[in-house]
Protein backbone atom coordinates (compact mmCIF):
# COMPACT_ATOMS: atom_id res chain seq x y z
CA UNK A 1 0.00 0.00 0.00
CA UNK A 2 1.08 3.51 -0.71
CA UNK A 3 2.37 5.54 2.23
CA UNK A 4 1.27 8.72 0.52
CA UNK A 5 -2.04 8.69 -1.30
CA UNK A 6 -2.66 11.31 -3.93
CA UNK A 7 -6.05 12.04 -5.39
CA UNK A 8 -7.21 12.24 -7.99
CA UNK A 9 -4.79 10.23 -10.10
CA UNK A 10 -5.75 12.22 -13.15
CA UNK A 11 -7.68 15.38 -13.66
CA UNK A 12 -8.98 17.13 -16.76
CA UNK A 13 -10.22 20.66 -16.31
CA UNK A 14 -11.32 23.48 -18.54
CA UNK A 15 -8.92 26.37 -18.80
CA UNK A 16 -9.82 29.03 -16.29
CA UNK A 17 -11.33 26.63 -13.76
CA UNK A 18 -10.04 26.01 -10.26
CA UNK A 19 -8.81 22.62 -9.10
CA UNK A 20 -7.52 20.87 -6.00
CA UNK A 21 -5.15 17.94 -5.59
CA UNK A 22 -4.89 16.12 -2.28
CA UNK A 23 -2.09 14.23 -0.59
CA UNK A 24 -2.88 12.09 2.45
CA UNK A 25 -0.84 9.99 4.83
CA UNK A 26 -1.62 7.89 7.86
CA UNK A 27 1.69 9.04 9.33
CA UNK A 28 2.84 12.49 10.41
CA UNK A 29 4.24 14.54 7.58
CA UNK A 30 7.38 16.15 8.94
CA UNK A 31 8.03 17.95 5.69
CA UNK A 32 5.67 18.06 2.75
CA UNK A 33 6.89 19.04 -0.69
CA UNK A 34 4.99 19.67 -3.88
CA UNK A 35 6.71 19.18 -7.21
CA UNK A 36 5.66 19.39 -10.83
CA UNK A 37 7.02 17.06 -13.45
CA UNK A 38 6.61 16.96 -17.19
CA UNK A 39 6.76 13.43 -18.55
CA UNK A 40 10.34 12.26 -18.94
CA UNK A 41 11.80 15.28 -17.22
CA UNK A 42 13.02 16.26 -13.79
CA UNK A 43 10.97 17.67 -10.95
CA UNK A 44 10.33 21.35 -10.49
CA UNK A 45 10.09 22.39 -6.85
CA UNK A 46 6.88 24.24 -6.06
CA UNK A 47 6.50 24.55 -2.31
CA UNK A 48 7.59 23.13 1.01
CA UNK A 49 5.37 22.98 4.09
CA UNK A 50 6.57 22.02 7.53
CA UNK A 51 4.22 23.39 10.16
CA UNK A 52 0.69 22.28 10.91
CA UNK A 53 -1.79 24.75 9.46
CA UNK A 54 0.82 26.27 7.18
CA UNK A 55 -0.26 27.74 3.88
CA UNK A 56 1.90 29.05 1.07
CA UNK A 57 1.07 30.65 -2.24
CA UNK A 58 3.01 31.32 -5.38
CA UNK A 59 1.30 32.95 -8.30
CA UNK A 60 -1.92 30.99 -8.75
CA UNK A 61 -0.91 27.96 -6.73
CA UNK A 62 -1.68 27.57 -3.03
CA UNK A 63 -0.59 24.67 -0.85
CA UNK A 64 -1.81 23.90 2.65
CA UNK A 65 -0.79 21.46 5.34
CA UNK A 66 -3.50 20.56 7.83
CA UNK A 67 -3.15 21.06 11.56
CA UNK A 68 -2.59 17.36 12.20
CA UNK A 69 0.13 17.31 9.53
CA UNK A 70 -1.32 14.30 7.75
CA UNK A 71 -2.92 15.89 4.74
CA UNK A 72 -1.92 18.53 2.24
CA UNK A 73 -3.78 20.10 -0.64
CA UNK A 74 -2.60 21.94 -3.70
CA UNK A 75 -5.05 24.40 -5.19
CA UNK A 76 -4.71 26.06 -8.56
CA UNK A 77 -6.85 29.07 -9.30
CA UNK A 78 -7.90 30.02 -12.83
CA UNK A 79 -5.93 27.20 -14.44
CA UNK A 80 -3.86 27.81 -17.55
CA UNK A 81 -2.34 25.45 -20.14
CA UNK A 82 1.06 26.01 -18.51
CA UNK A 83 -0.23 24.29 -15.39
CA UNK A 84 -0.54 20.97 -17.21
CA UNK A 85 1.78 18.24 -16.02
CA UNK A 86 2.22 15.69 -13.28
CA UNK A 87 2.02 16.93 -9.71
CA UNK A 88 3.82 14.94 -7.06
CA UNK A 89 3.72 15.29 -3.33
CA UNK A 90 6.74 14.09 -1.41
CA UNK A 91 7.11 13.82 2.33
CA UNK A 92 9.54 13.17 5.14
CA UNK A 93 7.79 10.47 7.13
CA UNK A 94 10.71 10.06 9.51
CA UNK A 95 11.77 13.25 11.26
CA UNK A 96 15.24 14.35 10.23
CA UNK A 97 15.80 11.46 7.83
CA UNK A 98 15.53 13.58 4.66
CA UNK A 99 14.25 10.53 2.81
CA UNK A 100 11.34 11.57 0.67
CA UNK A 101 8.46 9.24 -0.03
CA UNK A 102 6.37 10.20 -3.02
CA UNK A 103 2.74 9.86 -3.88
CA UNK A 104 1.66 8.27 -7.16
CA UNK A 105 1.26 11.62 -8.83
CA UNK A 106 -1.68 13.46 -10.35
CA UNK A 107 -1.72 13.96 -14.08
CA UNK A 108 -3.32 17.31 -14.84
CA UNK A 109 -4.65 18.14 -18.30
CA UNK A 110 -5.96 21.60 -19.10
CA UNK A 111 -8.42 21.82 -21.96
CA UNK A 112 -8.64 25.10 -23.86
CA UNK B 1 16.33 28.41 -7.15
CA UNK B 2 19.17 25.94 -6.86
CA UNK B 3 20.28 24.11 -9.98
CA UNK B 4 21.12 20.44 -10.22
CA UNK B 5 22.42 18.95 -13.44
CA UNK B 6 22.67 15.37 -14.62
CA UNK B 7 24.77 13.85 -17.34
CA UNK B 8 24.04 12.19 -19.63
CA UNK B 9 20.37 12.93 -20.22
CA UNK B 10 19.96 9.76 -22.26
CA UNK B 11 22.11 6.68 -22.61
CA UNK B 12 21.71 3.43 -24.46
CA UNK B 13 24.02 0.59 -23.57
CA UNK B 14 24.36 -3.09 -24.25
CA UNK B 15 23.52 -5.71 -21.70
CA UNK B 16 26.49 -6.51 -19.50
CA UNK B 17 28.17 -3.15 -19.74
CA UNK B 18 28.39 -0.49 -17.04
CA UNK B 19 27.03 3.03 -17.18
CA UNK B 20 27.96 6.03 -15.07
CA UNK B 21 25.55 8.87 -14.38
CA UNK B 22 26.75 12.16 -12.90
CA UNK B 23 24.78 14.48 -10.66
CA UNK B 24 26.11 17.97 -9.93
CA UNK B 25 24.85 20.81 -7.80
CA UNK B 26 25.84 23.85 -9.84
CA UNK B 27 25.35 26.78 -7.50
CA UNK B 28 25.40 25.35 -4.01
CA UNK B 29 27.19 22.78 -1.92
CA UNK B 30 25.07 19.75 -1.30
CA UNK B 31 25.51 18.04 2.02
CA UNK B 32 23.41 15.16 0.83
CA UNK B 33 22.48 13.79 -2.57
CA UNK B 34 19.77 11.30 -3.32
CA UNK B 35 19.22 8.87 -6.17
CA UNK B 36 15.73 7.93 -7.32
CA UNK B 37 14.38 5.61 -9.93
CA UNK B 38 11.15 6.12 -11.82
CA UNK B 39 9.38 3.57 -14.00
CA UNK B 40 6.94 4.74 -16.70
CA UNK B 41 3.83 6.30 -15.26
CA UNK B 42 4.95 5.53 -11.74
CA UNK B 43 6.23 7.62 -8.91
CA UNK B 44 9.78 8.06 -7.76
CA UNK B 45 11.39 5.42 -5.59
CA UNK B 46 14.35 6.35 -3.45
CA UNK B 47 17.33 4.12 -4.17
CA UNK B 48 20.03 5.53 -1.94
CA UNK B 49 21.24 8.52 0.04
CA UNK B 50 24.82 9.68 -0.22
CA UNK B 51 26.83 12.07 1.88
CA UNK B 52 30.14 13.49 0.77
CA UNK B 53 33.04 11.39 1.91
CA UNK B 54 31.03 8.52 3.33
CA UNK B 55 29.40 5.39 2.06
CA UNK B 56 25.96 5.61 0.57
CA UNK B 57 22.94 4.31 2.44
CA UNK B 58 20.84 2.05 0.26
CA UNK B 59 17.13 1.45 0.55
CA UNK B 60 15.83 -2.04 1.14
CA UNK B 61 15.87 -4.11 -2.00
CA UNK B 62 18.47 -1.99 -3.81
CA UNK B 63 21.65 -3.92 -4.61
CA UNK B 64 24.62 -1.85 -3.53
CA UNK B 65 27.02 -3.90 -5.67
CA UNK B 66 24.95 -3.24 -8.73
CA UNK B 67 24.29 0.43 -8.17
CA UNK B 68 27.58 1.93 -7.09
CA UNK B 69 27.37 5.42 -5.67
CA UNK B 70 30.33 7.71 -5.17
CA UNK B 71 30.02 11.12 -3.59
CA UNK B 72 33.41 12.59 -4.35
CA UNK B 73 32.75 16.19 -3.43
CA UNK B 74 30.07 18.52 -2.12
CA UNK B 75 28.94 19.16 -5.67
CA UNK B 76 29.25 15.78 -7.38
CA UNK B 77 27.73 12.36 -6.92
CA UNK B 78 27.89 9.52 -9.41
CA UNK B 79 25.73 6.44 -9.89
CA UNK B 80 27.25 3.53 -11.77
CA UNK B 81 24.95 0.80 -12.97
CA UNK B 82 27.21 -2.23 -13.24
CA UNK B 83 26.59 -5.15 -15.58
CA UNK B 84 23.40 -3.55 -16.77
CA UNK B 85 20.45 -5.67 -17.85
CA UNK B 86 17.27 -4.71 -19.71
CA UNK B 87 15.33 -4.64 -16.43
CA UNK B 88 17.62 -1.81 -15.29
CA UNK B 89 16.17 0.37 -18.03
CA UNK B 90 14.51 3.25 -16.25
CA UNK B 91 14.54 6.96 -15.57
CA UNK B 92 17.12 7.83 -12.91
CA UNK B 93 16.81 11.15 -11.10
CA UNK B 94 19.12 12.66 -8.54
CA UNK B 95 18.40 15.37 -6.02
CA UNK B 96 20.43 17.46 -3.64
CA UNK B 97 19.87 19.75 -0.72
CA UNK B 98 21.89 22.20 1.31
CA UNK B 99 20.96 20.65 4.59
CA UNK B 100 18.28 18.75 6.50
CA UNK B 101 15.79 21.62 6.69
CA UNK B 102 16.07 22.59 3.06
CA UNK B 103 14.04 21.35 0.14
CA UNK B 104 15.51 18.88 -2.31
CA UNK B 105 16.26 20.15 -5.80
CA UNK B 106 16.04 17.59 -8.55
CA UNK B 107 18.12 17.06 -11.62
CA UNK B 108 16.52 16.68 -15.06
CA UNK B 109 16.92 12.91 -15.00
CA UNK B 110 18.75 10.32 -17.08
CA UNK B 111 16.90 7.86 -19.24
CA UNK B 112 18.79 4.58 -19.37
CA UNK B 113 17.94 1.98 -21.99
CA UNK B 114 19.70 -1.36 -21.85
CA UNK B 115 19.48 -3.42 -25.03
PDB file of C-alpha atoms in Angstrom, chain A residues 2 33 35 37 39-45 48 50 88 92 96-100 102-105 107, chain B residues 32 34 36 38 40-41 43-44 46 49 59 91 93 97 99-108 111:
ATOM      1  CA  UNK A   2       1.082   3.514  -0.709  1.00  0.00           C
ATOM      2  CA  UNK A  33       6.887  19.039  -0.687  1.00  0.00           C
ATOM      3  CA  UNK A  35       6.709  19.183  -7.206  1.00  0.00           C
ATOM      4  CA  UNK A  37       7.016  17.056 -13.455  1.00  0.00           C
ATOM      5  CA  UNK A  39       6.756  13.429 -18.554  1.00  0.00           C
ATOM      6  CA  UNK A  40      10.339  12.257 -18.936  1.00  0.00           C
ATOM      7  CA  UNK A  41      11.804  15.281 -17.217  1.00  0.00           C
ATOM      8  CA  UNK A  42      13.017  16.260 -13.791  1.00  0.00           C
ATOM      9  CA  UNK A  43      10.968  17.667 -10.951  1.00  0.00           C
ATOM     10  CA  UNK A  44      10.334  21.348 -10.485  1.00  0.00           C
ATOM     11  CA  UNK A  45      10.093  22.392  -6.853  1.00  0.00           C
ATOM     12  CA  UNK A  48       7.591  23.134   1.013  1.00  0.00           C
ATOM     13  CA  UNK A  50       6.568  22.021   7.532  1.00  0.00           C
ATOM     14  CA  UNK A  88       3.816  14.941  -7.065  1.00  0.00           C
ATOM     15  CA  UNK A  92       9.542  13.166   5.139  1.00  0.00           C
ATOM     16  CA  UNK A  96      15.240  14.352  10.229  1.00  0.00           C
ATOM     17  CA  UNK A  97      15.798  11.464   7.828  1.00  0.00           C
ATOM     18  CA  UNK A  98      15.535  13.577   4.661  1.00  0.00           C
ATOM     19  CA  UNK A  99      14.247  10.526   2.805  1.00  0.00           C
ATOM     20  CA  UNK A 100      11.339  11.573   0.666  1.00  0.00           C
ATOM     21  CA  UNK A 102       6.365  10.204  -3.021  1.00  0.00           C
ATOM     22  CA  UNK A 103       2.737   9.863  -3.885  1.00  0.00           C
ATOM     23  CA  UNK A 104       1.656   8.271  -7.159  1.00  0.00           C
ATOM     24  CA  UNK A 105       1.255  11.622  -8.830  1.00  0.00           C
ATOM     25  CA  UNK A 107      -1.721  13.958 -14.081  1.00  0.00           C
TER      26      UNK A 107
ATOM     27  CA  UNK B  32      23.405  15.164   0.827  1.00  0.00           C
ATOM     28  CA  UNK B  34      19.770  11.297  -3.325  1.00  0.00           C
ATOM     29  CA  UNK B  36      15.729   7.926  -7.320  1.00  0.00           C
ATOM     30  CA  UNK B  38      11.146   6.117 -11.825  1.00  0.00           C
ATOM     31  CA  UNK B  40       6.944   4.738 -16.699  1.00  0.00           C
ATOM     32  CA  UNK B  41       3.829   6.297 -15.262  1.00  0.00           C
ATOM     33  CA  UNK B  43       6.227   7.620  -8.913  1.00  0.00           C
ATOM     34  CA  UNK B  44       9.783   8.061  -7.755  1.00  0.00           C
ATOM     35  CA  UNK B  46      14.347   6.351  -3.447  1.00  0.00           C
ATOM     36  CA  UNK B  49      21.241   8.516   0.036  1.00  0.00           C
ATOM     37  CA  UNK B  59      17.128   1.446   0.550  1.00  0.00           C
ATOM     38  CA  UNK B  91      14.539   6.964 -15.568  1.00  0.00           C
ATOM     39  CA  UNK B  93      16.812  11.145 -11.099  1.00  0.00           C
ATOM     40  CA  UNK B  97      19.872  19.750  -0.718  1.00  0.00           C
ATOM     41  CA  UNK B  99      20.959  20.647   4.591  1.00  0.00           C
ATOM     42  CA  UNK B 100      18.279  18.755   6.502  1.00  0.00           C
ATOM     43  CA  UNK B 101      15.786  21.624   6.695  1.00  0.00           C
ATOM     44  CA  UNK B 102      16.072  22.586   3.062  1.00  0.00           C
ATOM     45  CA  UNK B 103      14.043  21.354   0.137  1.00  0.00           C
ATOM     46  CA  UNK B 104      15.507  18.884  -2.313  1.00  0.00           C
ATOM     47  CA  UNK B 105      16.264  20.147  -5.795  1.00  0.00           C
ATOM     48  CA  UNK B 106      16.039  17.594  -8.546  1.00  0.00           C
ATOM     49  CA  UNK B 107      18.120  17.063 -11.623  1.00  0.00           C
ATOM     50  CA  UNK B 108      16.516  16.680 -15.062  1.00  0.00           C
ATOM     51  CA  UNK B 111      16.905   7.860 -19.235  1.00  0.00           C
TER      52      UNK B 111
END
